[in-house]
PDB file of C-alpha atoms in Angstrom:
ATOM      1  CA  MET A   1      96.823  -2.137 110.097  1.00 44.00           C
ATOM      2  CA  THR A   2      96.385  -5.839 110.754  1.00 48.00           C
ATOM      3  CA  ILE A   3      99.036  -8.448 110.093  1.00 49.00           C
ATOM      4  CA  MET A   4      97.586 -11.905 109.563  1.00 50.00           C
ATOM      5  CA  MET A   5      99.701 -15.024 109.663  1.00 47.00           C
ATOM      6  CA  ARG A   6      99.170 -18.694 109.014  1.00 50.00           C
ATOM      7  CA  GLU A   7     100.322 -21.341 111.458  1.00 47.00           C
ATOM      8  CA  LYS A   8     103.427 -22.065 109.353  1.00 48.00           C
ATOM      9  CA  ASP A   9     104.483 -18.408 109.638  1.00 49.00           C
ATOM     10  CA  VAL A  10     105.594 -18.805 113.248  1.00 46.00           C
ATOM     11  CA  GLU A  11     109.152 -17.679 112.435  1.00 49.00           C
ATOM     12  CA  LEU A  12     107.803 -14.483 110.892  1.00 52.00           C
ATOM     13  CA  GLY A  13     105.785 -13.898 114.045  1.00 53.00           C
ATOM     14  CA  GLU A  14     108.908 -14.285 116.152  1.00 53.00           C
ATOM     15  CA  VAL A  15     110.775 -11.852 113.923  1.00 50.00           C
ATOM     16  CA  LEU A  16     107.914  -9.361 114.123  1.00 54.00           C
ATOM     17  CA  HIS A  17     107.888  -9.647 117.897  1.00 54.00           C
ATOM     18  CA  ASP A  18     111.677  -9.207 118.145  1.00 51.00           C
ATOM     19  CA  CYS A  19     112.066  -6.462 115.521  1.00 51.00           C
ATOM     20  CA  LEU A  20     109.163  -4.134 115.957  1.00 52.00           C
ATOM     21  CA  LYS A  21     110.359  -1.662 118.503  1.00 47.00           C
ATOM     22  CA  ASP A  22     107.666   0.923 117.899  1.00 49.00           C
ATOM     23  CA  TYR A  23     104.012   1.035 117.057  1.00 50.00           C
ATOM     24  CA  LEU A  24     102.605   1.527 113.602  1.00 54.00           C
ATOM     25  CA  VAL A  25     100.208   4.430 113.960  1.00 57.00           C
ATOM     26  CA  GLN A  26      97.402   5.120 111.499  1.00 62.00           C
ATOM     27  CA  PRO A  27      97.374   6.877 109.164  1.00 67.00           C
ATOM     28  CA  LEU A  28     100.623   5.165 108.316  1.00 64.00           C
ATOM     29  CA  PRO A  29     103.173   7.259 106.412  1.00 70.00           C
ATOM     30  CA  LYS A  30     104.419   5.344 103.381  1.00 69.00           C
ATOM     31  CA  GLU A  31     108.079   5.930 104.330  1.00 70.00           C
ATOM     32  CA  HIS A  32     107.527   4.448 107.799  1.00 64.00           C
ATOM     33  CA  LEU A  33     105.916   1.309 106.367  1.00 66.00           C
ATOM     34  CA  HIS A  34     108.696   0.936 103.809  1.00 66.00           C
ATOM     35  CA  LYS A  35     111.380   1.270 106.494  1.00 68.00           C
ATOM     36  CA  THR A  36     109.647  -1.210 108.836  1.00 67.00           C
ATOM     37  CA  VAL A  37     109.154  -3.809 106.102  1.00 68.00           C
ATOM     38  CA  GLY A  38     112.811  -3.373 105.079  1.00 68.00           C
ATOM     39  CA  VAL A  39     113.947  -4.063 108.647  1.00 66.00           C
ATOM     40  CA  LEU A  40     111.757  -7.184 108.777  1.00 66.00           C
ATOM     41  CA  ILE A  41     113.047  -8.519 105.470  1.00 67.00           C
ATOM     42  CA  HIS A  42     116.643  -7.943 106.551  1.00 59.00           C
ATOM     43  CA  GLU A  43     116.074  -9.767 109.840  1.00 63.00           C
ATOM     44  CA  ILE A  44     114.321 -12.722 108.204  1.00 64.00           C
ATOM     45  CA  ARG A  45     117.159 -13.130 105.689  1.00 59.00           C
ATOM     46  CA  LYS A  46     119.773 -12.840 108.430  1.00 55.00           C
ATOM     47  CA  ARG A  47     118.075 -15.513 110.521  1.00 55.00           C
ATOM     48  CA  SER A  48     117.573 -17.919 107.628  1.00 55.00           C
ATOM     49  CA  ARG A  49     121.231 -17.579 106.593  1.00 48.00           C
ATOM     50  CA  LYS A  50     122.389 -18.377 110.116  1.00 48.00           C
ATOM     51  CA  ALA A  51     120.163 -21.428 110.213  1.00 51.00           C
ATOM     52  CA  GLU A  52     121.520 -22.828 106.966  1.00 59.00           C
ATOM     53  CA  GLU A  53     125.165 -21.802 106.759  1.00 84.00           C
ATOM     54  CA  LYS A  54     126.279 -25.421 106.770  1.00 89.00           C
ATOM     55  CA  ILE A  55     124.255 -28.451 105.759  1.00 90.00           C
ATOM     56  CA  PRO A  56     125.692 -31.474 107.589  1.00 90.00           C
ATOM     57  CA  LEU A  57     125.948 -34.605 105.471  1.00 89.00           C
ATOM     58  CA  ASN A  58     127.493 -36.840 108.082  1.00 85.00           C
ATOM     59  CA  GLU A  59     130.245 -36.559 110.661  1.00 84.00           C
ATOM     60  CA  ASN A  60     132.980 -34.140 109.460  1.00 89.00           C
ATOM     61  CA  PHE A  61     131.301 -33.649 106.059  1.00 92.00           C
ATOM     62  CA  TYR A  62     129.116 -30.668 105.125  1.00 93.00           C
ATOM     63  CA  TRP A  63     128.004 -28.297 102.373  1.00 93.00           C
ATOM     64  CA  ASP A  64     128.943 -24.676 103.048  1.00 94.00           C
ATOM     65  CA  VAL A  65     125.948 -22.772 101.661  1.00 91.00           C
ATOM     66  CA  HIS A  66     127.547 -19.334 101.414  1.00 89.00           C
ATOM     67  CA  ARG A  67     130.872 -20.388  99.985  1.00 91.00           C
ATOM     68  CA  GLU A  68     129.250 -23.069  97.808  1.00 93.00           C
ATOM     69  CA  ARG A  69     131.742 -25.747  98.708  1.00 94.00           C
ATOM     70  CA  LEU A  70     131.982 -29.210 100.195  1.00 94.00           C
ATOM     71  CA  VAL A  71     134.155 -29.652 103.248  1.00 95.00           C
ATOM     72  CA  TYR A  72     135.371 -32.999 104.582  1.00 94.00           C
ATOM     73  CA  GLU A  73     137.485 -33.163 107.749  1.00 94.00           C
ATOM     74  CA  ASN A  74     138.246 -29.421 107.413  1.00 91.00           C
ATOM     75  CA  ASP A  75     139.540 -29.853 103.850  1.00 94.00           C
ATOM     76  CA  VAL A  76     137.724 -28.259 100.926  1.00 95.00           C
ATOM     77  CA  ILE A  77     136.912 -30.722  98.155  1.00 95.00           C
ATOM     78  CA  SER A  78     138.012 -29.302  94.808  1.00 96.00           C
ATOM     79  CA  LEU A  79     135.039 -28.855  92.475  1.00 96.00           C
ATOM     80  CA  THR A  80     134.680 -27.800  88.863  1.00 97.00           C
ATOM     81  CA  LYS A  81     132.261 -25.009  87.976  1.00 97.00           C
ATOM     82  CA  LYS A  82     129.618 -27.494  86.755  1.00 97.00           C
ATOM     83  CA  GLU A  83     130.038 -29.706  89.832  1.00 97.00           C
ATOM     84  CA  ARG A  84     129.516 -26.661  92.038  1.00 97.00           C
ATOM     85  CA  GLU A  85     126.451 -25.588  90.019  1.00 96.00           C
ATOM     86  CA  LEU A  86     124.973 -29.078  90.312  1.00 97.00           C
ATOM     87  CA  LEU A  87     125.544 -29.259  94.060  1.00 96.00           C
ATOM     88  CA  LYS A  88     124.187 -25.754  94.559  1.00 95.00           C
ATOM     89  CA  LEU A  89     121.001 -26.805  92.780  1.00 95.00           C
ATOM     90  CA  LEU A  90     120.653 -30.081  94.698  1.00 95.00           C
ATOM     91  CA  PHE A  91     121.341 -28.365  98.033  1.00 92.00           C
ATOM     92  CA  SER A  92     118.838 -25.601  97.277  1.00 90.00           C
ATOM     93  CA  ASP A  93     116.171 -28.005  98.559  1.00 89.00           C
ATOM     94  CA  VAL A  94     117.483 -31.199 100.143  1.00 88.00           C
ATOM     95  CA  THR A  95     113.931 -32.546 100.473  1.00 89.00           C
ATOM     96  CA  ARG A  96     113.303 -32.349  96.727  1.00 91.00           C
ATOM     97  CA  ASP A  97     113.971 -34.797  93.931  1.00 94.00           C
ATOM     98  CA  PHE A  98     115.269 -32.946  90.858  1.00 95.00           C
ATOM     99  CA  SER A  99     114.299 -34.296  87.449  1.00 95.00           C
ATOM    100  CA  TYR A 100     116.919 -34.798  84.767  1.00 95.00           C
ATOM    101  CA  ASP A 101     115.244 -32.036  82.743  1.00 95.00           C
ATOM    102  CA  ILE A 102     115.355 -29.501  85.578  1.00 95.00           C
ATOM    103  CA  ILE A 103     119.042 -30.258  86.151  1.00 96.00           C
ATOM    104  CA  LEU A 104     119.881 -30.034  82.447  1.00 95.00           C
ATOM    105  CA  VAL A 105     118.117 -26.706  82.017  1.00 95.00           C
ATOM    106  CA  ASN A 106     119.758 -25.268  85.143  1.00 94.00           C
ATOM    107  CA  LEU A 107     123.275 -26.406  84.200  1.00 95.00           C
ATOM    108  CA  TRP A 108     123.283 -26.122  80.398  1.00 94.00           C
ATOM    109  CA  GLY A 109     120.128 -24.233  79.485  1.00 94.00           C
ATOM    110  CA  GLU A 110     118.840 -27.014  77.261  1.00 93.00           C
ATOM    111  CA  ILE A 111     117.625 -30.605  77.160  1.00 93.00           C
ATOM    112  CA  SER A 112     119.413 -32.807  74.661  1.00 93.00           C
ATOM    113  CA  PRO A 113     120.888 -36.315  74.461  1.00 94.00           C
ATOM    114  CA  SER A 114     124.433 -34.914  74.481  1.00 95.00           C
ATOM    115  CA  LYS A 115     123.707 -32.925  77.670  1.00 96.00           C
ATOM    116  CA  GLN A 116     122.173 -36.022  79.266  1.00 95.00           C
ATOM    117  CA  ASP A 117     125.458 -37.830  78.625  1.00 96.00           C
ATOM    118  CA  SER A 118     127.346 -34.843  80.029  1.00 97.00           C
ATOM    119  CA  LEU A 119     125.229 -35.008  83.194  1.00 97.00           C
ATOM    120  CA  LYS A 120     125.974 -38.710  83.670  1.00 96.00           C
ATOM    121  CA  THR A 121     129.691 -38.020  83.241  1.00 97.00           C
ATOM    122  CA  LEU A 122     129.511 -35.077  85.646  1.00 98.00           C
ATOM    123  CA  ILE A 123     127.821 -37.213  88.307  1.00 97.00           C
ATOM    124  CA  LYS A 124     130.359 -40.010  87.839  1.00 97.00           C
ATOM    125  CA  GLN A 125     133.321 -37.622  88.194  1.00 97.00           C
ATOM    126  CA  LEU A 126     131.774 -35.897  91.203  1.00 97.00           C
ATOM    127  CA  ARG A 127     131.069 -39.174  93.009  1.00 96.00           C
ATOM    128  CA  LYS A 128     134.759 -40.107  92.708  1.00 96.00           C
ATOM    129  CA  LYS A 129     135.649 -36.977  94.696  1.00 95.00           C
ATOM    130  CA  LEU A 130     133.168 -37.600  97.499  1.00 94.00           C
ATOM    131  CA  PRO A 131     134.148 -39.490 100.660  1.00 92.00           C
ATOM    132  CA  VAL A 132     130.519 -40.605 100.962  1.00 90.00           C
ATOM    133  CA  ASN A 133     128.056 -40.919  98.097  1.00 92.00           C
ATOM    134  CA  ILE A 134     125.477 -38.233  98.801  1.00 94.00           C
ATOM    135  CA  ILE A 135     124.032 -38.102  95.279  1.00 96.00           C
ATOM    136  CA  LYS A 136     121.170 -40.545  94.946  1.00 95.00           C
ATOM    137  CA  ASN A 137     119.825 -41.532  91.548  1.00 96.00           C
ATOM    138  CA  ILE A 138     116.070 -41.806  91.257  1.00 95.00           C
ATOM    139  CA  PHE A 139     115.649 -44.341  88.480  1.00 94.00           C
ATOM    140  CA  GLY A 140     113.998 -42.856  85.412  1.00 94.00           C
ATOM    141  CA  PHE A 141     113.545 -39.445  87.040  1.00 95.00           C
ATOM    142  CA  GLY A 142     116.650 -37.630  88.269  1.00 96.00           C
ATOM    143  CA  TYR A 143     118.785 -37.027  91.373  1.00 97.00           C
ATOM    144  CA  THR A 144     118.548 -35.904  94.956  1.00 95.00           C
ATOM    145  CA  ILE A 145     120.878 -35.297  97.890  1.00 93.00           C
ATOM    146  CA  GLU A 146     120.906 -37.999 100.520  1.00 90.00           C
ATOM    147  CA  ILE A 147     121.832 -36.760 103.965  1.00 83.00           C
ATOM    148  CA  GLN A 148     123.009 -39.535 106.243  1.00 72.00           C
ATOM    149  CA  ASN A 149     122.606 -39.369 109.992  1.00 60.00           C
ATOM    150  CA  SER A 150     125.868 -39.497 111.922  1.00 47.00           C
TER     151      SER A 150
END
């Protein structure tokens, strides 16, 4: 059995190196392969969670990925369900710009003028709660998260 990796799969290579404690002998029993792949998947997920438990926004301000909450100076910022859903979406990829349509479909399941107004209101209310404005509007397109360096 040969495992091929691309250059961007370096983390997987490290996990393989760390996790594989025995050799895969051919012919490979299906149960052994299943168990080994399960161990690898578990380890990759564990490592990625550790790496992204908290997304720092600036000094004393971060998004807690697992608890889906904003924390400022050790205090949790109170969020509505829709505010939390919006932030969860925006923090799912902090390098991405999310279109209005993608946000509307994710939060309300539809694209309509009334939901567009609801989104604007949601953003306005959320910004009032934030110590630093981390939600950047991309004119005519949508929103993104803006992480400021401390």
